[in-house]
Coordinates of C-alpha atoms and ligand atoms in Angstrom, one line a residue:
X411 CA 121.9 103.6 62.7
X412 CA 122.7 101.0 65.4
X413 CA 126.0 99.4 65.0
X414 CA 126.9 96.5 66.2
X415 CA 129.8 96.8 68.5
X416 CA 132.7 94.6 68.7
X417 CA 132.0 91.6 71.2
X418 CA 135.0 89.6 72.2
X419 CA 134.7 86.1 71.4
X420 CA 131.7 86.6 68.9
X421 CA 130.6 83.0 68.0
X422 CA 130.1 82.5 64.3
X423 CA 126.6 83.5 63.8
X424 CA 123.9 80.5 64.5
X425 CA 120.5 79.4 63.7
X426 CA 118.5 79.8 66.4
X427 CA 114.7 79.0 66.5
X428 CA 112.6 80.9 69.2
X429 CA 109.2 79.6 70.2
X430 CA 106.2 82.2 71.2
X431 CA 106.1 85.8 69.9
X432 CA 104.4 87.6 73.1
X433 CA 107.0 89.4 75.6
X434 CA 109.8 87.0 75.9
X435 CA 109.9 85.8 72.2
X436 CA 110.3 89.1 70.5
X437 CA 112.7 90.7 73.3
X438 CA 114.8 87.4 72.7
X439 CA 114.5 88.1 69.2
X440 CA 115.4 91.3 69.4
X441 CA 118.8 91.1 71.3
X442 CA 119.8 87.9 69.3
X443 CA 119.8 89.9 66.5
X444 CA 121.7 92.5 67.4
X445 CA 124.4 90.2 68.5
X446 CA 124.2 88.8 65.2
X447 CA 122.4 85.4 65.3
X448 CA 120.5 84.4 62.4
X449 CA 116.7 84.0 64.3
X450 CA 113.5 82.5 63.3
X451 CA 110.1 83.1 65.4
X452 CA 107.2 80.2 65.3
X453 CA 104.1 81.7 66.5
X454 CA 100.9 79.8 67.0
X455 CA 98.4 82.8 66.3
X456 CA 98.1 84.0 63.3
X457 CA 99.3 87.7 64.0
X458 CA 100.8 89.2 67.6
X459 CA 97.9 89.4 69.7
X460 CA 97.1 93.2 71.0
X461 CA 94.8 94.5 73.7
X462 CA 94.6 92.2 77.0
X463 CA 94.8 93.4 80.5
X464 CA 97.3 96.0 81.5
X465 CA 100.7 94.8 82.7
X466 CA 103.2 96.6 84.8
X467 CA 107.0 96.9 83.6
X468 CA 109.4 97.9 86.7
X469 CA 112.2 97.9 88.2
X470 CA 115.4 95.8 86.1
X471 CA 112.9 95.4 83.7
X472 CA 112.5 98.9 83.1
X473 CA 116.1 99.0 82.0
X474 CA 115.5 96.4 79.4
X475 CA 112.8 98.2 77.6
X476 CA 115.0 101.5 78.0
X477 CA 118.3 99.9 76.8
X478 CA 116.1 98.7 73.5
X479 CA 115.0 102.4 72.8
X480 CA 111.6 101.6 73.9
X481 CA 110.8 104.1 76.6
X482 CA 109.4 106.8 74.1
X483 CA 106.5 104.5 72.9
X484 CA 105.8 103.3 75.7
X485 CA 105.1 106.2 77.5
X486 CA 102.8 106.9 75.1
X487 CA 101.0 103.6 75.7
X488 CA 100.6 103.9 79.7
X489 CA 97.4 103.5 80.8
X490 CA 98.2 105.2 84.6
X491 CA 95.9 103.5 86.7
X492 CA 95.2 106.0 89.4
X493 CA 93.6 103.8 92.1
X494 CA 92.2 100.7 93.7
X495 CA 88.8 100.7 95.3
X496 CA 88.4 97.9 98.0
X497 CA 85.0 97.2 98.7
X498 CA 83.0 95.5 101.4
X499 CA 80.7 92.6 100.7
X500 CA 77.9 94.9 100.3
X501 CA 79.8 97.1 97.6
X502 CA 80.3 100.2 99.8
X503 CA 84.2 101.7 99.6
X504 CA 86.6 100.8 101.9
X505 CA 89.0 102.3 101.2
X506 CA 91.0 103.7 97.7
X507 CA 94.8 103.3 97.3
X508 CA 97.1 104.6 94.9
X509 CA 98.3 101.4 93.2
X510 CA 101.9 101.3 93.8
X511 CA 100.6 101.0 97.7
X512 CA 100.1 97.1 96.8
X513 CA 102.5 96.5 94.4
X514 CA 105.5 97.9 95.4
X515 CA 105.8 100.5 92.3
X516 CA 107.1 103.3 91.5
X517 CA 105.0 106.2 90.6
X518 CA 106.4 108.1 87.6
X519 CA 109.0 105.7 87.0
X520 CA 107.0 102.1 86.0
X521 CA 105.3 101.6 83.1
X522 CA 101.9 100.2 82.6
X523 CA 100.7 99.1 79.3
X524 CA 98.3 96.5 77.7
X525 CA 99.9 93.3 77.5
X526 CA 99.1 93.4 73.7
X527 CA 100.7 96.8 73.5
X528 CA 103.7 95.5 74.8
X529 CA 103.9 92.8 72.2
X530 CA 103.1 95.1 69.3
X531 CA 106.3 97.2 70.2
X532 CA 108.7 94.7 70.9
X533 CA 107.7 93.0 67.7
X534 CA 107.8 96.6 65.8
X535 CA 111.5 96.5 67.2
X536 CA 112.3 93.3 65.2
X537 CA 110.2 93.2 62.6
X538 CA 111.7 92.8 59.2
X539 CA 114.9 92.0 61.1
X540 CA 114.0 88.2 61.9
X541 CA 112.1 85.9 60.1
X542 CA 108.3 85.2 61.6
X543 CA 106.4 82.0 60.8
X544 CA 103.0 82.9 62.3
X545 CA 100.4 80.2 62.4
X546 CA 102.8 77.5 62.8
X547 CA 104.0 75.7 66.1
X548 CA 106.8 73.1 66.5
X549 CA 105.8 69.2 66.2
X550 CA 108.8 67.4 66.8
X551 CA 112.3 67.9 68.1
X552 CA 115.1 66.0 67.7
X553 CA 118.3 67.0 69.6
X554 CA 121.1 65.2 67.7
X555 CA 123.9 66.1 70.3
X556 CA 125.1 69.0 67.6
X557 CA 121.9 70.8 66.6
X558 CA 118.3 70.1 66.6
X559 CA 115.7 68.7 64.1
X560 CA 112.6 70.6 64.1
X561 CA 109.2 69.6 62.4
X562 CA 106.6 72.2 62.4
X563 CA 102.7 71.6 62.4
X564 CA 102.9 72.8 58.9
X565 CA 104.9 69.5 57.8
X566 CA 107.9 72.2 57.1
X567 CA 111.3 70.4 58.5
X568 CA 114.4 72.5 59.3
X569 CA 117.6 72.3 61.5
X570 CA 118.4 75.0 64.3
X571 CA 121.6 75.3 66.0
X572 CA 119.7 76.3 69.4
X573 CA 116.1 76.1 70.3
X574 CA 114.7 78.6 72.4
X575 CA 110.9 78.3 74.2
X576 CA 109.3 81.7 74.9
X577 CA 105.6 79.7 74.4
X578 CA 104.4 81.1 77.8
X579 CA 102.8 78.9 81.1
X580 CA 101.4 76.4 79.2
X581 CA 104.6 75.8 76.7
X582 CA 104.9 73.7 74.1
X583 CA 108.6 73.5 73.7
X584 CA 108.6 72.6 77.5
X585 CA 106.4 69.3 77.0
X586 CA 108.4 68.5 74.0
X587 CA 111.8 68.9 75.5
X588 CA 111.2 68.1 79.3
X589 CA 107.9 66.3 79.6
X590 CA 104.5 67.3 80.9
X591 CA 103.3 70.3 82.9
X592 CA 102.2 68.5 85.7
X593 CA 105.7 67.8 86.2
X594 CA 107.2 71.5 86.9
X595 CA 103.6 73.1 87.3
X596 CA 102.4 74.3 90.9
X597 CA 98.8 75.3 91.3
X598 CA 98.6 78.4 93.9
X599 CA 95.0 77.0 94.9
X600 CA 92.7 79.8 92.7
X601 CA 91.3 79.6 89.2
X602 CA 90.0 82.6 87.5
X603 CA 88.3 84.0 84.6
X604 CA 88.9 87.1 82.5
X605 CA 86.3 88.8 80.4
X606 CA 85.6 92.4 79.0
X607 CA 82.2 93.8 79.0
X608 CA 80.7 97.6 78.0
X609 CA 81.9 100.1 80.5
X610 CA 78.5 100.9 81.5
X611 CA 79.9 102.3 84.9
X612 CA 82.1 104.9 83.6
X613 CA 84.8 103.6 85.3
X614 CA 88.2 105.7 84.3
X615 CA 91.6 104.6 85.6
X616 CA 90.5 102.4 88.1
X617 CA 89.9 99.1 89.8
X618 CA 87.4 98.3 91.9
X619 CA 87.8 95.2 93.9
X620 CA 85.1 93.2 95.9
X621 CA 86.2 90.4 98.3
X622 CA 84.4 87.7 100.4
X623 CA 86.8 85.0 102.0
X624 CA 88.4 83.1 99.0
X625 CA 86.9 84.8 96.3
X626 CA 87.1 87.9 94.5
X627 CA 85.6 90.3 91.8
X628 CA 87.3 92.8 89.9
X629 CA 86.1 95.6 87.4
X630 CA 89.1 97.7 86.3
X631 CA 89.0 100.2 83.1
X632 CA 92.0 102.4 81.7
X633 CA 90.8 104.8 79.6
X634 CA 86.9 106.2 79.4
X635 CA 86.4 104.9 76.0
X636 CA 88.1 101.5 77.0
X637 CA 85.8 98.4 77.5
X638 CA 85.4 97.4 81.2
X639 CA 87.5 94.2 82.2
X640 CA 85.6 92.0 84.6
X641 CA 87.8 89.1 86.5
X642 CA 86.3 86.6 88.7
X643 CA 89.0 84.3 91.2
X644 CA 88.1 81.9 93.8
X645 CA 90.1 79.4 95.6
X646 CA 89.8 75.6 95.3
X647 CA 92.2 73.1 97.1
X648 CA 92.0 70.7 93.8
X649 CA 92.6 72.5 90.1
X650 CA 89.2 71.8 88.4
X651 CA 90.9 70.1 86.0
X652 CA 87.2 69.1 84.1
X653 CA 86.6 72.3 83.0
X654 CA 89.5 72.6 81.0
X655 CA 88.1 70.6 78.4
X656 CA 84.6 72.2 78.1
X657 CA 84.0 76.2 78.0
X658 CA 80.2 75.4 79.2
X659 CA 81.8 74.0 82.8
X660 CA 84.2 77.2 82.9
X661 CA 81.0 79.2 83.0
X662 CA 79.0 77.1 85.0
X663 CA 82.1 76.6 87.7
X664 CA 82.6 80.4 87.7
X665 CA 79.1 81.3 88.3
X666 CA 78.6 78.3 91.0
X667 CA 81.3 80.4 93.1
X668 CA 79.8 83.5 92.8
X669 CA 75.9 83.0 94.0
X670 CA 75.7 86.8 95.2
X671 CA 73.0 89.1 94.5
X672 CA 75.4 92.0 96.1
X673 CA 77.6 94.8 94.0
X674 CA 77.5 94.1 90.6
X675 CA 78.5 90.4 90.8
X676 CA 75.1 89.1 88.8
X677 CA 75.8 91.7 85.8
X678 CA 79.6 90.3 86.3
X679 CA 78.6 86.7 86.1
X680 CA 76.0 87.5 83.0
X681 CA 78.4 88.8 80.9
X682 CA 81.0 85.8 81.8
X683 CA 78.5 83.7 80.5
X684 CA 78.0 85.7 77.3
X685 CA 81.4 86.8 76.7
X686 CA 83.0 85.7 73.6
X687 CA 86.5 86.3 75.0
X688 CA 86.4 84.6 78.5
X689 CA 89.6 83.8 79.7
X690 CA 89.7 80.8 82.0
X691 CA 92.7 79.2 84.0
X692 CA 94.4 78.1 87.3
X693 CA 96.7 80.5 89.0
X694 CA 99.6 78.5 88.8
X695 CA 103.7 79.1 88.8
X696 CA 106.3 77.0 86.8
X697 CA 109.3 75.9 88.9
X698 CA 112.0 73.5 86.9
X699 CA 115.4 72.1 88.4
X700 CA 116.8 73.5 84.7
X701 CA 115.9 75.9 82.1
X702 CA 118.0 74.1 79.4
X703 CA 118.8 70.4 78.2
X704 CA 121.2 69.9 75.3
X705 CA 120.7 72.8 72.7
X706 CA 117.2 73.7 74.2
X707 CA 116.3 76.4 76.8
X708 CA 113.6 78.1 77.8
X709 CA 112.6 81.9 78.9
X710 CA 109.8 83.7 79.8
X711 CA 106.4 82.0 81.8
X712 CA 107.5 78.8 79.9
X713 CA 110.6 78.8 82.2
X714 CA 109.2 80.2 85.0
X715 CA 105.8 81.4 85.6
X716 CA 105.0 83.6 88.6
X717 CA 101.9 83.9 88.0
X718 CA 99.4 87.3 87.7
X719 CA 98.9 87.4 91.7
X720 CA 103.1 88.5 91.3
X721 CA 102.3 91.1 89.1
X722 CA 105.9 90.5 87.7
X723 CA 105.5 87.8 85.0
X724 CA 105.9 90.0 82.3
X725 CA 109.1 91.9 84.1
X726 CA 110.5 88.7 84.7
X727 CA 110.1 87.6 80.7
X728 CA 111.8 90.7 79.8
X729 CA 115.1 90.3 81.8
X730 CA 115.2 86.3 81.6
X731 CA 114.8 86.8 77.5
X732 CA 117.5 89.8 77.5
X733 CA 120.0 88.3 79.8
X734 CA 119.4 84.8 77.5
X735 CA 120.6 86.3 74.7
X736 CA 123.2 88.4 75.9
X737 CA 124.9 85.2 77.5
X738 CA 124.5 83.2 74.1
X739 CA 126.7 86.5 72.8
X740 CA 129.4 86.3 75.0
X741 CA 130.0 82.7 76.3
X742 CA 132.0 80.4 74.5
X743 CA 129.7 78.3 73.8
X744 CA 126.0 77.3 74.5
X745 CA 126.1 75.0 77.4
X746 CA 127.9 77.5 79.3
X747 CA 125.7 80.4 78.3
X748 CA 122.6 78.4 79.4
X749 CA 124.8 78.0 82.9
X750 CA 125.4 81.5 82.9
X751 CA 121.7 82.6 82.0
X752 CA 120.3 80.4 84.9
X753 CA 122.7 81.4 87.5
X754 CA 122.1 85.3 86.7
X755 CA 118.3 84.9 86.4
X756 CA 117.1 82.2 88.8
X757 CA 117.5 84.2 92.0
X758 CA 115.6 87.5 90.3
X759 CA 112.9 84.9 89.4
X760 CA 112.4 83.0 92.7
X761 CA 112.3 86.5 94.2
X762 CA 109.7 87.8 92.1
X763 CA 107.5 84.2 92.3
X764 CA 107.5 84.7 95.8
X765 CA 105.4 87.7 95.3
X766 CA 102.2 85.6 94.7
X767 CA 101.8 84.8 98.1
X768 CA 101.4 88.3 99.7
X769 CA 99.4 89.2 96.0
X770 CA 97.1 86.6 96.9
X771 CA 96.7 87.6 100.3
X772 CA 95.8 91.6 98.7
X773 CA 93.6 90.3 95.9
X774 CA 91.8 87.4 97.5
X775 CA 92.5 86.4 101.0
X776 CA 91.6 83.2 101.9
X777 CA 90.0 83.9 105.1
X778 CA 88.2 86.4 107.2
X779 CA 91.1 86.9 109.5
X780 CA 93.0 87.7 106.4
X781 CA 90.9 90.1 104.9
X782 CA 90.7 92.3 108.2
X783 CA 94.2 92.2 108.8
X784 CA 94.9 93.3 104.7
X785 CA 91.6 96.0 105.8
X786 CA 93.4 97.4 108.9
X787 CA 96.6 97.8 106.9
X788 CA 94.8 100.1 104.0
X789 CA 92.5 102.2 106.8
X790 CA 96.0 102.9 109.0
X791 CA 98.1 103.4 105.6
X792 CA 100.8 101.0 106.8
X793 CA 102.3 99.2 103.9
X794 CA 101.3 96.4 102.7
X795 CA 103.6 93.1 102.7
X796 CA 102.9 92.9 98.7
X797 CA 104.1 96.6 98.2
X798 CA 107.0 96.5 100.6
X799 CA 108.1 93.0 99.1
X800 CA 107.7 94.2 95.1
X801 CA 110.0 96.9 95.9
X802 CA 112.7 94.5 97.1
X803 CA 111.9 92.2 94.3
X804 CA 111.8 94.0 91.5
X805 CA 114.9 96.0 91.4
X806 CA 116.7 92.8 92.8
X807 CA 118.7 92.3 90.0
X808 CA 121.5 94.8 88.3
X809 CA 121.2 94.1 84.5
X810 CA 124.6 92.8 83.0
X811 CA 125.9 95.1 80.1
X812 CA 126.6 93.1 77.4
X813 CA 128.0 95.3 75.0
X814 CA 130.2 97.2 77.6
Ligands
FAD1140 C1 95.1 87.6 83.8 C2 96.1 87.7 83.7 C3 96.7 89.0 84.6 C4 98.2 89.6 84.4 N1 98.9 90.4 85.4 C5 99.6 90.4 84.8 C6 100.4 91.6 85.7 O1 99.5 92.6 86.0 N2 102.0 92.1 85.5 C7 102.8 91.1 85.2 O2 104.0 91.4 84.7 N3 102.0 90.1 84.3 C8 100.6 89.8 84.3 N4 100.7 88.7 83.7 C9 101.3 87.8 83.6 C10 102.0 87.9 82.4 O3 100.8 88.3 81.4 C11 103.1 87.1 81.6 O4 104.1 86.8 82.7 C12 103.8 87.5 80.5 O5 103.0 87.7 79.5 C13 104.8 86.2 80.0 O6 105.2 86.5 78.9 P1 105.8 85.2 78.0 O7 106.1 85.9 76.5 O8 106.9 84.3 79.0 O9 104.6 84.2 77.7 P2 103.2 84.6 77.1 O10 102.6 86.1 77.4 O11 102.2 83.4 77.7 O12 103.4 84.7 75.2 C14 103.1 83.0 75.0 C15 103.4 83.3 73.3 O13 103.8 82.0 72.9 C16 102.7 81.5 71.8 N5 102.6 80.3 72.0 C17 101.8 79.2 72.8 N6 102.3 78.2 72.3 C18 102.3 77.9 71.0 C19 103.1 77.2 70.2 N7 102.8 75.9 70.5 N8 103.5 77.5 69.0 C20 104.1 78.8 69.1 N9 103.7 79.6 69.6 C21 103.2 79.1 70.8 C22 101.7 82.4 72.4 O14 100.5 82.6 71.6 C23 102.0 83.5 72.7 O15 102.0 84.6 71.6 C24 98.9 88.3 83.8 C25 98.7 87.1 83.4 C26 97.2 86.9 83.4 C27 96.9 85.6 82.6

């Protein structure tokens, strides 16, 4: 049985509300509970959302899940992508590489799991130990200067010593405490649609990537009996804000960017149009001058979304949540804890946010010249920039040990 270590300056247990139960939220809840805090997690969905695309846990983030004792379970959930096949516009094969070549990951060490499997695993580590309020959301926050008065959508009113937002790219906590998303949102110039379809191609542990300048179509599958994941992304100077309000407009917009009759494009467009799990968004990051204000702080995508083009969003969420909890446990007050959290994590996050540019140049190069440069590297097996930078960024922080 786990025994709580004697932490010097252990603060009296404080009531903390965490908003969001995906990656950062349950990680934060786990460590805060372990350090003796009284934790409530509010999640707007009715349960932890399972399944989904595969994410990587690399470098410093792997140390976080190791310290949580989750490696055995995550190894079981490992999906082990073996190959990325790059295609010519006519669908013929250009080159096939190991994924680490593009991501800078370490084969045999990194974990690749479905986002929902990671969330399930993190949730299982805290279930029954902290309070979860599903199907609810923070409606209002009032920082009194001493604590935070919270009203939930359900009408419940509670008071917490601290509120920590781990509610993702479009964070509700950020909007309520720091202002509109537009102030912090950095559009990276692409939109994307993700959806699933039957695996009629029989793909196994492989991604196929088709490009023309500024556009990419990706099909990938993990295990033989898995659905196929389809992904269509396209560059556009201005974010298509109107499409957010209208699911039909989203489908029309994506379809209009993929008129080709080559490769599997027509099949993908039709599947996207008929999909009941279409996920449409812009590719963007969050950049904030400060991740805390008064008794409220943010972590994970809510504070510093890196975008899928960096491949490091989940890893950053794990590291950031771990450090935030550790600093709260070991600093004399929340203000110095928030400062120290940000000082420790910001450089690491910024290095990982910077990966998105090189990632975009691999996934969806904007010009034919960029496609040619990437293809040269693929054909001559020279390191892709994304791989070199990724290796440096994902291990750039030595994880502090708050229990030492
Ligand atoms: C298509 C795609 C591919 C990706 N690929 C990768 C990859 O390969 N590698 C990688 O590392 N990362 C990848 N990412 C990014 C990764 O998914 C995120 O960085 C990561 O999930 C961030 O975790 P988080 O816990 O901070 O936020 P999220 O996972 O976004 O979770 C936020 C949680 O808050 C909840 N929530 C939202 N609003 C409220 C509210 N008002 N009240 C209560 N709860 C709320 C949500 O329901 C959710 O459970 C990808 C993302 C996308 C979209």
